[in-house]
């Protein structure tokens, strides 16, 4: 029996808890996390090569030109993209690979790999999302407003795209983690 890994794309608006959920899902399932490249500066506590590959614009643009990215997008003025090689290698090695990216990036992945699973994480309410973004304290208040305004748009765009075939509401964090973990485990069945 041959076992090729699968791709699970997790998306949702900023502050919805995707990173926390995906981090726990990776720990519990042993799936491979796809480390994105970004031109955004590292936040305190972020480690090069763990959360992101932190690179400058010229390096990122070189990766675009050399066609080294499975998808990329400019989010809040910074580049974010998924290096293709580790994703391909992980899948070929039979691992489930998880991408945590924005809605636009998910749509691009769908064009290349429509057989992937696309999970949309939704906040229970706009209020809950505002509260969470404030608690994180990693953005200025103007940036927070920007991200909140974008959250509604992102969810609407994700639904309109028809790409996201699974949806998880992050009402209770533990329940949301287990729902995403269950989706990832489904994706790890031998083919
Ligand atoms: P943050 O700056 O909060 O880490 O991420 C901002 C947004 O960029 C989030 O919605 C996150 O999912 C998205 N993002 C992270 N990595 C990638 C990527 O490789 N590609 C795309 N398209 N979006 C990404």
Coordinates of C-alpha atoms and ligand atoms in Angstrom, one line a residue:
X1 CA 0.0 0.0 0.0
X2 CA 1.5 3.3 -1.0
X3 CA 1.1 6.2 1.4
X4 CA 1.3 9.7 0.0
X5 CA 0.8 12.5 2.5
X6 CA -1.9 15.0 2.2
X7 CA -2.2 18.8 2.4
X8 CA -4.4 20.6 4.9
X9 CA -4.8 24.3 4.5
X10 CA -6.0 26.2 7.6
X11 CA -7.1 29.8 7.2
X12 CA -9.1 32.4 9.1
X13 CA -9.0 36.0 10.0
X14 CA -6.1 37.4 12.0
X15 CA -6.6 36.9 15.8
X16 CA -9.0 34.0 15.4
X17 CA -6.6 31.7 17.1
X18 CA -5.3 29.8 14.0
X19 CA -1.7 29.8 15.2
X20 CA -2.5 28.4 18.6
X21 CA -4.8 25.8 17.1
X22 CA -2.4 24.8 14.4
X23 CA 0.5 24.6 16.9
X24 CA -1.4 22.3 19.1
X25 CA -2.7 20.2 16.2
X26 CA 0.9 19.7 14.9
X27 CA 2.0 18.7 18.4
X28 CA -0.9 16.2 18.8
X29 CA -0.9 14.7 15.3
X30 CA 2.8 14.8 14.3
X31 CA 1.8 16.5 11.1
X32 CA 4.5 18.7 9.4
X33 CA 4.0 22.5 9.8
X34 CA 4.9 24.4 6.6
X35 CA 7.1 27.3 7.7
X36 CA 6.2 30.3 5.6
X37 CA 8.7 33.0 4.5
X38 CA 7.8 36.5 5.4
X39 CA 9.1 40.1 5.2
X40 CA 7.4 41.0 8.4
X41 CA 9.7 41.6 11.4
X42 CA 9.7 38.8 14.0
X43 CA 7.5 39.4 17.1
X44 CA 9.0 38.8 20.5
X45 CA 9.2 35.1 21.2
X46 CA 9.2 34.1 17.5
X47 CA 12.1 32.0 16.4
X48 CA 13.7 32.1 12.9
X49 CA 12.8 28.9 11.1
X50 CA 10.1 27.9 13.6
X51 CA 7.2 30.3 13.1
X52 CA 8.6 31.9 9.9
X53 CA 11.6 32.3 7.8
X54 CA 12.2 36.0 8.3
X55 CA 13.7 37.5 5.1
X56 CA 14.0 40.8 3.3
X57 CA 12.0 42.0 0.3
X58 CA 14.7 41.4 -2.2
X59 CA 15.1 37.8 -1.1
X60 CA 11.3 37.3 -1.2
X61 CA 11.1 38.7 -4.7
X62 CA 13.9 36.4 -5.8
X63 CA 11.9 33.4 -4.5
X64 CA 8.8 34.6 -6.5
X65 CA 10.9 35.0 -9.6
X66 CA 12.5 31.6 -9.3
X67 CA 9.0 30.1 -8.8
X68 CA 10.0 28.7 -5.4
X69 CA 6.7 29.5 -3.8
X70 CA 3.5 27.4 -3.9
X71 CA 1.5 30.6 -3.1
X72 CA 2.2 34.0 -1.8
X73 CA 0.3 37.1 -0.8
X74 CA 0.9 40.6 0.5
X75 CA -0.9 40.9 3.8
X76 CA -0.9 44.2 5.8
X77 CA 2.0 45.5 3.6
X78 CA 4.3 42.5 4.1
X79 CA 5.0 39.5 1.9
X80 CA 4.0 36.0 3.1
X81 CA 4.6 32.8 1.1
X82 CA 4.8 29.1 1.3
X83 CA 8.1 27.6 0.0
X84 CA 7.1 24.7 -2.3
X85 CA 10.0 22.3 -1.8
X86 CA 9.3 21.3 1.9
X87 CA 5.6 20.9 1.1
X88 CA 6.4 18.6 -1.9
X89 CA 9.0 16.6 0.1
X90 CA 6.7 16.2 3.1
X91 CA 3.9 14.9 0.9
X92 CA 6.2 12.5 -1.0
X93 CA 7.5 11.2 2.3
X94 CA 3.9 10.3 3.3
X95 CA 3.4 13.1 5.9
X96 CA 0.4 15.3 6.3
X97 CA 1.5 18.9 5.8
X98 CA -0.4 21.8 7.4
X99 CA -0.3 25.3 5.9
X100 CA -1.5 28.2 8.0
X101 CA -2.1 31.0 5.5
X102 CA -4.5 33.7 4.5
X103 CA -7.7 33.3 2.5
X104 CA -6.1 34.6 -0.7
X105 CA -3.2 32.1 -0.4
X106 CA -5.6 29.3 0.1
X107 CA -7.3 30.1 -3.1
X108 CA -4.0 29.9 -4.9
X109 CA -3.2 26.5 -3.4
X110 CA -6.6 25.3 -4.5
X111 CA -5.7 26.2 -8.1
X112 CA -2.6 23.9 -7.9
X113 CA -4.0 21.2 -5.5
X114 CA -7.8 21.1 -5.5
X115 CA -7.6 17.7 -3.7
X116 CA -6.3 19.4 -0.5
X117 CA -8.5 19.9 2.5
X118 CA -9.3 23.6 3.2
X119 CA -10.3 24.5 6.7
X120 CA -11.8 27.9 7.6
X121 CA -11.5 28.9 11.3
X122 CA -14.2 31.3 12.3
X123 CA -14.5 33.5 15.4
X124 CA -17.7 33.0 17.5
X125 CA -18.4 36.7 17.1
X126 CA -16.8 40.0 16.1
X127 CA -16.7 41.0 19.7
X128 CA -14.8 37.9 20.7
X129 CA -12.3 38.6 17.9
X130 CA -11.8 42.2 19.1
X131 CA -11.2 41.0 22.6
X132 CA -8.6 38.4 21.5
X133 CA -6.7 40.9 19.3
X134 CA -6.5 43.4 22.2
X135 CA -5.4 40.7 24.6
X136 CA -2.5 39.6 22.3
X137 CA -1.2 43.2 22.5
X138 CA 1.1 42.6 19.5
X139 CA -0.4 45.3 17.2
X140 CA -0.9 49.0 17.7
X141 CA -4.5 50.1 18.0
X142 CA -4.6 51.3 14.4
X143 CA -3.3 48.0 13.2
X144 CA -5.8 46.2 15.3
X145 CA -8.7 48.2 13.7
X146 CA -7.3 47.4 10.3
X147 CA -7.2 43.7 11.1
X148 CA -10.7 43.7 12.6
X149 CA -12.2 45.4 9.6
X150 CA -10.5 42.9 7.4
X151 CA -11.8 39.9 9.4
X152 CA -15.4 40.2 8.2
X153 CA -14.2 40.7 4.7
X154 CA -11.9 37.7 4.9
X155 CA -14.6 35.4 6.1
X156 CA -17.0 36.6 3.5
X157 CA -14.3 36.1 0.8
X158 CA -13.5 32.6 2.0
X159 CA -17.1 31.6 1.9
X160 CA -17.7 33.2 -1.5
X161 CA -14.6 31.4 -3.0
X162 CA -16.2 28.0 -2.5
X163 CA -12.7 26.6 -1.7
X164 CA -13.1 26.1 2.0
X165 CA -14.9 22.8 2.4
X166 CA -14.5 22.5 6.2
X167 CA -15.4 25.1 8.9
X168 CA -14.5 25.2 12.6
X169 CA -15.8 27.8 15.0
X170 CA -13.3 28.7 17.6
X171 CA -15.7 29.1 20.5
X172 CA -14.0 26.7 22.8
X173 CA -10.3 26.5 22.1
X174 CA -9.9 22.8 23.1
X175 CA -12.9 21.8 21.1
X176 CA -11.6 23.7 18.0
X177 CA -8.2 22.0 18.4
X178 CA -9.7 18.6 18.5
X179 CA -12.0 19.3 15.5
X180 CA -9.0 20.4 13.4
X181 CA -6.9 17.5 14.7
X182 CA -9.7 15.1 13.6
X183 CA -9.7 16.6 10.1
X184 CA -5.9 16.2 9.9
X185 CA -6.1 12.5 11.1
X186 CA -8.8 11.8 8.5
X187 CA -6.4 13.1 5.9
X188 CA -3.7 10.6 7.0
X189 CA -5.5 7.5 5.9
X190 CA -3.5 5.2 3.6
X191 CA -4.5 5.5 -0.1
Ligands
LIG1 P1 0.8 37.2 11.2 O1 1.6 38.4 10.8 O2 -0.3 37.4 12.2 O3 1.7 36.0 11.6 O4 0.1 36.6 9.9 C1 -0.7 37.5 9.1 C2 -1.6 36.7 8.1 O5 -0.7 36.1 7.1 C3 -2.3 35.6 8.8 O6 -3.6 35.5 8.2 C4 -1.5 34.4 8.3 O7 -2.3 33.2 8.2 C5 -1.1 34.8 6.9 N1 0.1 34.0 6.5 C6 1.1 33.4 7.2 N2 1.9 32.8 6.4 C7 1.4 32.9 5.1 C8 1.8 32.4 3.8 O8 2.8 31.7 3.7 N3 1.0 32.7 2.8 C9 -0.1 33.5 2.9 N4 -0.8 33.7 1.8 N5 -0.5 34.0 4.1 C10 0.2 33.7 5.2

